PDB file of C-alpha atoms in Angstrom:
ATOM      1  CA  MET E   1      -5.359  30.378  12.755  1.00 88.00           C
ATOM      2  CA  GLY E   2      -3.076  29.752  15.684  1.00 94.00           C
ATOM      3  CA  ALA E   3       0.196  27.934  16.079  1.00 95.00           C
ATOM      4  CA  PHE E   4      -1.569  24.752  17.239  1.00 96.00           C
ATOM      5  CA  ASP E   5      -3.746  24.652  14.111  1.00 96.00           C
ATOM      6  CA  ILE E   6      -0.727  25.108  11.870  1.00 96.00           C
ATOM      7  CA  ALA E   7       1.177  22.372  13.717  1.00 97.00           C
ATOM      8  CA  VAL E   8      -1.736  19.933  13.323  1.00 97.00           C
ATOM      9  CA  ILE E   9      -1.990  20.670   9.593  1.00 97.00           C
ATOM     10  CA  VAL E  10       1.760  20.178   9.140  1.00 97.00           C
ATOM     11  CA  VAL E  11       1.782  16.880  11.090  1.00 98.00           C
ATOM     12  CA  LEU E  12      -1.189  15.511   9.145  1.00 98.00           C
ATOM     13  CA  SER E  13       0.340  16.575   5.836  1.00 98.00           C
ATOM     14  CA  VAL E  14       3.665  14.919   6.649  1.00 98.00           C
ATOM     15  CA  ALA E  15       1.878  11.730   7.765  1.00 98.00           C
ATOM     16  CA  PHE E  16      -0.110  11.624   4.524  1.00 98.00           C
ATOM     17  CA  VAL E  17       2.968  12.134   2.355  1.00 97.00           C
ATOM     18  CA  ALA E  18       4.817   9.443   4.337  1.00 97.00           C
ATOM     19  CA  ALA E  19       1.963   6.960   3.860  1.00 96.00           C
ATOM     20  CA  VAL E  20       1.793   7.604   0.116  1.00 95.00           C
ATOM     21  CA  GLY E  21       5.579   7.363  -0.180  1.00 95.00           C
ATOM     22  CA  PHE E  22       5.650   4.084   1.739  1.00 92.00           C
ATOM     23  CA  THR E  23       2.930   2.621  -0.499  1.00 89.00           C
ATOM     24  CA  VAL E  24       4.779   3.662  -3.655  1.00 88.00           C
ATOM     25  CA  TRP E  25       8.059   2.286  -2.297  1.00 86.00           C
ATOM     26  CA  ARG E  26       6.445  -1.099  -1.581  1.00 81.00           C
ATOM     27  CA  LYS E  27       4.978  -1.247  -5.088  1.00 80.00           C
ATOM     28  CA  ILE E  28       8.354  -0.385  -6.622  1.00 81.00           C
ATOM     29  CA  LYS E  29      10.086  -3.069  -4.564  1.00 76.00           C
ATOM     30  CA  HIS E  30       7.316  -5.605  -5.411  1.00 66.00           C
ATOM     31  CA  LYS E  31       6.445  -6.279  -1.793  1.00 56.00           C
ATOM     32  CA  GLY E  32       2.759  -5.467  -2.135  1.00 51.00           C
ATOM     33  CA  GLY E  33       1.345  -8.630  -3.672  1.00 53.00           C
ATOM     34  CA  CYS E  34      -0.402  -9.330  -6.942  1.00 59.00           C
ATOM     35  CA  ASP E  35      -1.892  -6.259  -8.594  1.00 59.00           C
ATOM     36  CA  CYS E  36      -2.578  -7.514 -12.110  1.00 58.00           C
ATOM     37  CA  GLY E  37      -6.345  -7.634 -11.551  1.00 57.00           C
ATOM     38  CA  CYS E  38      -6.952 -11.155 -12.781  1.00 57.00           C
ATOM     39  CA  ASP E  39      -8.746 -13.838 -10.790  1.00 57.00           C
ATOM     40  CA  CYS E  40      -5.745 -16.106 -10.526  1.00 60.00           C
ATOM     41  CA  CYS E  41      -2.481 -15.458 -12.329  1.00 60.00           C
ATOM     42  CA  GLY E  42      -0.182 -17.643 -10.240  1.00 58.00           C
ATOM     43  CA  GLY E  43       1.856 -14.617  -9.231  1.00 59.00           C
ATOM     44  CA  CYS E  44       0.978 -14.805  -5.557  1.00 61.00           C
ATOM     45  CA  SER E  45       0.294 -17.400  -2.877  1.00 60.00           C
ATOM     46  CA  ARG E  46      -3.426 -16.586  -2.825  1.00 60.00           C
ATOM     47  CA  CYS E  47      -3.741 -17.586  -6.477  1.00 63.00           C
ATOM     48  CA  GLY E  48      -2.002 -20.885  -5.829  1.00 58.00           C
ATOM     49  CA  LYS E  49      -4.446 -21.719  -3.044  1.00 57.00           C
ATOM     50  CA  ASP E  50      -7.403 -20.827  -5.282  1.00 49.00           C
ATOM     51  CA  LYS E  51      -6.162 -23.140  -8.034  1.00 50.00           C
ATOM     52  CA  GLU E  52      -5.854 -26.063  -5.589  1.00 52.00           C
ATOM     53  CA  LYS E  53      -9.487 -25.652  -4.496  1.00 52.00           C
ATOM     54  CA  LYS E  54     -10.861 -25.719  -8.067  1.00 48.00           C
TER      55      LYS E  54
END
C-alpha cells in the first residue's frame, strides 16, 4: 500500500466522520425536521400542509 492509497483512505475516513458529525449536530440543534415517525404530528410545515388537504 503506497502513500497515495493511505491518503485516499484518510480523506474518505475524515469525510465520513464529518458527514456523520454534521448530521448528529443538526439533530441535536433540531434543524433536521420532524423525526417522530407519525403521519402528521403538526411539528413541521409538511404536516400542516397535509392537514389542510384532508
